[in-house]
PDB file of C-alpha atoms in Angstrom:
ATOM      1  CA  MET A1279      -1.983 137.073 160.385  1.00 55.00           C
ATOM      2  CA  ASN A1280       1.147 138.497 161.533  1.00 57.00           C
ATOM      3  CA  ALA A1281       4.080 137.476 159.552  1.00 58.00           C
ATOM      4  CA  ARG A1282       7.408 137.828 161.777  1.00 65.00           C
ATOM      5  CA  ARG A1283      10.108 138.869 159.815  1.00 65.00           C
ATOM      6  CA  SER A1284      13.964 136.344 161.218  1.00 64.00           C
ATOM      7  CA  SER A1285      16.303 138.596 160.478  1.00 68.00           C
ATOM      8  CA  THR A1286      19.481 137.534 160.240  1.00 73.00           C
ATOM      9  CA  LYS A1287      22.289 139.033 159.680  1.00 77.00           C
ATOM     10  CA  GLN A1288      25.595 136.938 158.779  1.00 78.00           C
ATOM     11  CA  ARG A1289      29.054 137.496 158.217  1.00 77.00           C
ATOM     12  CA  TRP A1290      32.856 136.418 156.893  1.00 76.00           C
ATOM     13  CA  VAL A1291      35.850 137.097 157.302  1.00 74.00           C
ATOM     14  CA  ALA A1292      38.428 135.870 155.394  1.00 73.00           C
ATOM     15  CA  LEU A1293      42.104 135.715 156.816  1.00 70.00           C
ATOM     16  CA  ILE A1294      44.882 134.944 154.256  1.00 74.00           C
ATOM     17  CA  THR A1295      48.451 134.551 155.244  1.00 73.00           C
ATOM     18  CA  LEU A1296      51.102 135.515 152.193  1.00 72.00           C
ATOM     19  CA  PRO A1297      53.003 132.413 151.626  1.00 73.00           C
ATOM     20  CA  ILE A1298      56.810 132.678 152.982  1.00 71.00           C
ATOM     21  CA  GLN A1299      59.490 130.390 154.208  1.00 67.00           C
ATOM     22  CA  ALA A1300      59.538 129.154 157.569  1.00 62.00           C
ATOM     23  CA  LEU A1301      62.633 128.830 160.088  1.00 66.00           C
ATOM     24  CA  TYR A1302      64.870 126.484 159.273  1.00 67.00           C
ATOM     25  CA  LEU A1303      65.004 123.461 161.690  1.00 80.00           C
ATOM     26  CA  LEU A1304      68.315 122.716 163.036  1.00 84.00           C
ATOM     27  CA  LYS A1305      69.836 119.596 164.802  1.00 88.00           C
ATOM     28  CA  CYS A1306      72.585 118.693 166.569  1.00 89.00           C
ATOM     29  CA  VAL A1307      74.747 115.897 166.854  1.00 91.00           C
ATOM     30  CA  PRO A1308      77.682 114.436 168.828  1.00 92.00           C
ATOM     31  CA  ASP A1309      81.263 114.506 166.483  1.00 89.00           C
ATOM     32  CA  ARG A1310      84.133 113.257 167.723  1.00 88.00           C
ATOM     33  CA  VAL A1311      86.542 114.656 169.970  1.00 87.00           C
ATOM     34  CA  THR A1312      89.402 117.312 168.075  1.00 87.00           C
ATOM     35  CA  ASP A1313      92.364 119.129 168.576  1.00 88.00           C
ATOM     36  CA  ASP A1314      93.585 123.249 168.865  1.00 87.00           C
ATOM     37  CA  SER A1315      94.156 123.339 164.687  1.00 87.00           C
ATOM     38  CA  GLY A1316      90.442 121.192 164.206  1.00 86.00           C
ATOM     39  CA  ALA A1317      91.693 117.830 163.068  1.00 86.00           C
ATOM     40  CA  MET A1318      89.876 114.493 164.624  1.00 85.00           C
ATOM     41  CA  ILE A1319      92.371 113.415 167.334  1.00 84.00           C
ATOM     42  CA  SER A1320      92.824 110.482 165.224  1.00 82.00           C
ATOM     43  CA  GLU A1321      96.502 107.708 164.366  1.00 83.00           C
ATOM     44  CA  VAL A1322      95.525 109.063 160.306  1.00 85.00           C
ATOM     45  CA  ILE A1323      95.666 112.764 161.217  1.00 81.00           C
ATOM     46  CA  LEU A1324      99.237 111.605 163.018  1.00 81.00           C
ATOM     47  CA  LYS A1325     100.630 109.587 160.141  1.00 83.00           C
ATOM     48  CA  ARG A1326      99.059 112.962 158.202  1.00 84.00           C
ATOM     49  CA  LYS A1327     101.205 114.708 160.544  1.00 80.00           C
ATOM     50  CA  GLN A1328     104.360 113.038 160.939  1.00 81.00           C
ATOM     51  CA  TYR A1329     103.955 111.895 164.349  1.00 80.00           C
ATOM     52  CA  ARG A1330     104.282 115.202 165.441  1.00 81.00           C
ATOM     53  CA  PRO A1331     101.320 115.440 168.943  1.00 81.00           C
ATOM     54  CA  GLN A1332      98.119 116.663 168.538  1.00 80.00           C
ATOM     55  CA  GLU A1333      97.855 119.538 170.787  1.00 83.00           C
ATOM     56  CA  GLY A1334      94.387 120.630 172.997  1.00 85.00           C
ATOM     57  CA  ARG A1335      91.165 118.731 173.397  1.00 87.00           C
ATOM     58  CA  TRP A1336      87.138 119.916 171.792  1.00 88.00           C
ATOM     59  CA  LEU A1337      84.449 118.774 172.678  1.00 89.00           C
ATOM     60  CA  SER A1338      82.670 118.317 168.777  1.00 92.00           C
ATOM     61  CA  ARG A1339      79.279 118.718 167.391  1.00 92.00           C
ATOM     62  CA  SER A1340      77.831 119.038 163.812  1.00 91.00           C
ATOM     63  CA  VAL A1341      74.747 121.756 163.154  1.00 90.00           C
ATOM     64  CA  LEU A1342      72.896 119.878 160.284  1.00 90.00           C
ATOM     65  CA  ASP A1343      69.580 121.362 158.861  1.00 86.00           C
ATOM     66  CA  HIS A1344      66.200 120.162 157.618  1.00 83.00           C
ATOM     67  CA  VAL A1345      67.341 117.607 155.028  1.00 86.00           C
ATOM     68  CA  GLY A1346      70.476 116.719 156.773  1.00 87.00           C
ATOM     69  CA  HIS A1347      73.153 119.001 155.227  1.00 88.00           C
ATOM     70  CA  GLU A1348      76.452 119.488 158.042  1.00 88.00           C
ATOM     71  CA  CYS A1349      76.027 123.866 158.000  1.00 86.00           C
ATOM     72  CA  PHE A1350      78.128 124.234 161.364  1.00 87.00           C
ATOM     73  CA  VAL A1351      80.568 122.540 163.639  1.00 90.00           C
ATOM     74  CA  VAL A1352      80.361 124.035 167.120  1.00 90.00           C
ATOM     75  CA  ARG A1353      82.760 123.337 168.698  1.00 89.00           C
ATOM     76  CA  ILE A1354      84.326 123.714 173.480  1.00 89.00           C
ATOM     77  CA  ARG A1355      87.270 123.568 174.353  1.00 88.00           C
ATOM     78  CA  VAL A1356      87.540 121.272 177.738  1.00 88.00           C
ATOM     79  CA  GLY A1357      90.973 120.272 178.125  1.00 84.00           C
ATOM     80  CA  SER A1358      94.508 120.766 177.029  1.00 83.00           C
ATOM     81  CA  GLY A1359      97.487 118.809 176.337  1.00 78.00           C
ATOM     82  CA  PHE A1360      99.095 116.235 174.347  1.00 78.00           C
ATOM     83  CA  TRP A1361      98.071 112.873 172.154  1.00 70.00           C
ATOM     84  CA  ARG A1362     100.306 111.079 170.730  1.00 70.00           C
ATOM     85  CA  ARG A1363     100.062 107.085 170.621  1.00 66.00           C
ATOM     86  CA  GLY A1364      99.530 105.627 173.833  1.00 66.00           C
ATOM     87  CA  GLY A1365      97.002 106.444 176.985  1.00 65.00           C
ATOM     88  CA  GLU A1366      97.784 109.561 177.516  1.00 70.00           C
ATOM     89  CA  ALA A1367      94.893 111.681 179.859  1.00 73.00           C
ATOM     90  CA  PRO A1368      94.611 115.146 179.360  1.00 75.00           C
ATOM     91  CA  SER A1369      93.919 117.905 181.555  1.00 82.00           C
ATOM     92  CA  SER A1370      90.737 119.330 181.910  1.00 84.00           C
ATOM     93  CA  VAL A1371      90.903 123.632 181.427  1.00 84.00           C
ATOM     94  CA  LYS A1372      88.659 125.846 183.743  1.00 85.00           C
ATOM     95  CA  LEU A1373      85.309 127.216 183.369  1.00 82.00           C
ATOM     96  CA  MET A1374      86.607 130.815 182.031  1.00 82.00           C
ATOM     97  CA  GLU A1375      89.120 129.566 179.533  1.00 82.00           C
ATOM     98  CA  ARG A1376      86.491 127.227 177.712  1.00 84.00           C
ATOM     99  CA  ILE A1377      86.200 128.872 174.453  1.00 85.00           C
ATOM    100  CA  VAL A1378      83.760 128.089 172.338  1.00 86.00           C
ATOM    101  CA  GLU A1379      84.015 128.449 168.464  1.00 87.00           C
ATOM    102  CA  ILE A1380      81.924 128.084 165.434  1.00 87.00           C
ATOM    103  CA  ARG A1381      82.729 127.039 162.042  1.00 87.00           C
ATOM    104  CA  GLU A1382      80.717 127.488 159.383  1.00 84.00           C
ATOM    105  CA  GLY A1383      80.639 124.139 156.643  1.00 84.00           C
ATOM    106  CA  SER A1384      81.069 120.703 157.036  1.00 86.00           C
ATOM    107  CA  TRP A1385      84.111 118.523 158.417  1.00 84.00           C
ATOM    108  CA  SER A1386      86.987 117.659 155.228  1.00 84.00           C
ATOM    109  CA  TYR A1387      87.273 114.333 155.757  1.00 82.00           C
ATOM    110  CA  VAL A1388      90.630 112.663 154.657  1.00 81.00           C
ATOM    111  CA  SER A1389      89.882 109.653 155.792  1.00 79.00           C
ATOM    112  CA  SER A1390      86.586 107.743 155.692  1.00 80.00           C
ATOM    113  CA  SER A1391      85.282 108.876 159.508  1.00 81.00           C
ATOM    114  CA  ILE A1392      88.291 111.517 159.812  1.00 84.00           C
ATOM    115  CA  GLY A1393      88.117 114.939 159.360  1.00 83.00           C
ATOM    116  CA  VAL A1394      89.513 118.161 159.807  1.00 86.00           C
ATOM    117  CA  ALA A1395      86.811 121.349 160.818  1.00 85.00           C
ATOM    118  CA  PRO A1396      86.070 124.140 158.252  1.00 83.00           C
ATOM    119  CA  GLY A1397      87.742 127.277 158.668  1.00 76.00           C
ATOM    120  CA  MET A1398      86.673 129.734 161.028  1.00 60.00           C
ATOM    121  CA  TRP A1399      83.666 131.736 161.418  1.00 49.00           C
ATOM    122  CA  ASN A1400      83.620 133.477 164.560  1.00 46.00           C
ATOM    123  CA  TYR A1401      85.894 132.944 167.827  1.00 44.00           C
ATOM    124  CA  ASP A1402      86.204 133.085 170.941  1.00 47.00           C
ATOM    125  CA  TYR A1403      82.198 133.110 171.497  1.00 46.00           C
ATOM    126  CA  HIS A1404      82.304 133.373 175.864  1.00 49.00           C
ATOM    127  CA  ASN A1405      79.279 135.080 175.729  1.00 47.00           C
ATOM    128  CA  LEU A1406      77.176 131.981 174.045  1.00 51.00           C
ATOM    129  CA  PHE A1407      78.967 129.355 176.846  1.00 51.00           C
ATOM    130  CA  ASP A1408      75.160 128.712 178.323  1.00 50.00           C
ATOM    131  CA  PHE A1409      73.569 128.084 174.810  1.00 51.00           C
ATOM    132  CA  ILE A1410      76.239 126.064 172.997  1.00 53.00           C
ATOM    133  CA  LEU A1411      76.441 124.023 176.092  1.00 54.00           C
ATOM    134  CA  LEU A1412      72.379 122.571 175.666  1.00 52.00           C
ATOM    135  CA  CYS A1413      74.287 120.942 172.873  1.00 55.00           C
ATOM    136  CA  PHE A1414      76.786 118.815 174.577  1.00 54.00           C
TER     137      PHE A1414
END
């Protein structure tokens, strides 16, 4: 009787991934309209400025990290004009005159929900215009 030996070979492969920090998940959330100085358009800011009108219109978005803390404030210039008490309609700016501004940090609140954007980090990013529009 011939006994056949079955020779099966097994190969084992181990993949080892080193532990590294994962990328941050950032989220854009809408914020209030701001003026040229970075202050939110409101009666509270007008009082602090002794009722001098607020000039300019910027759409603002807060960028939050994975735990919900504000990292950046992204602003895009969309209008010009003044805001005082009463209904005044700002005029829109041309597409090529729009400015994208990124400020590092969180809002400095002067009231419960009214604040001023953090100090300027980078300014005049015309090349990022299309990218930032995704946040708006």
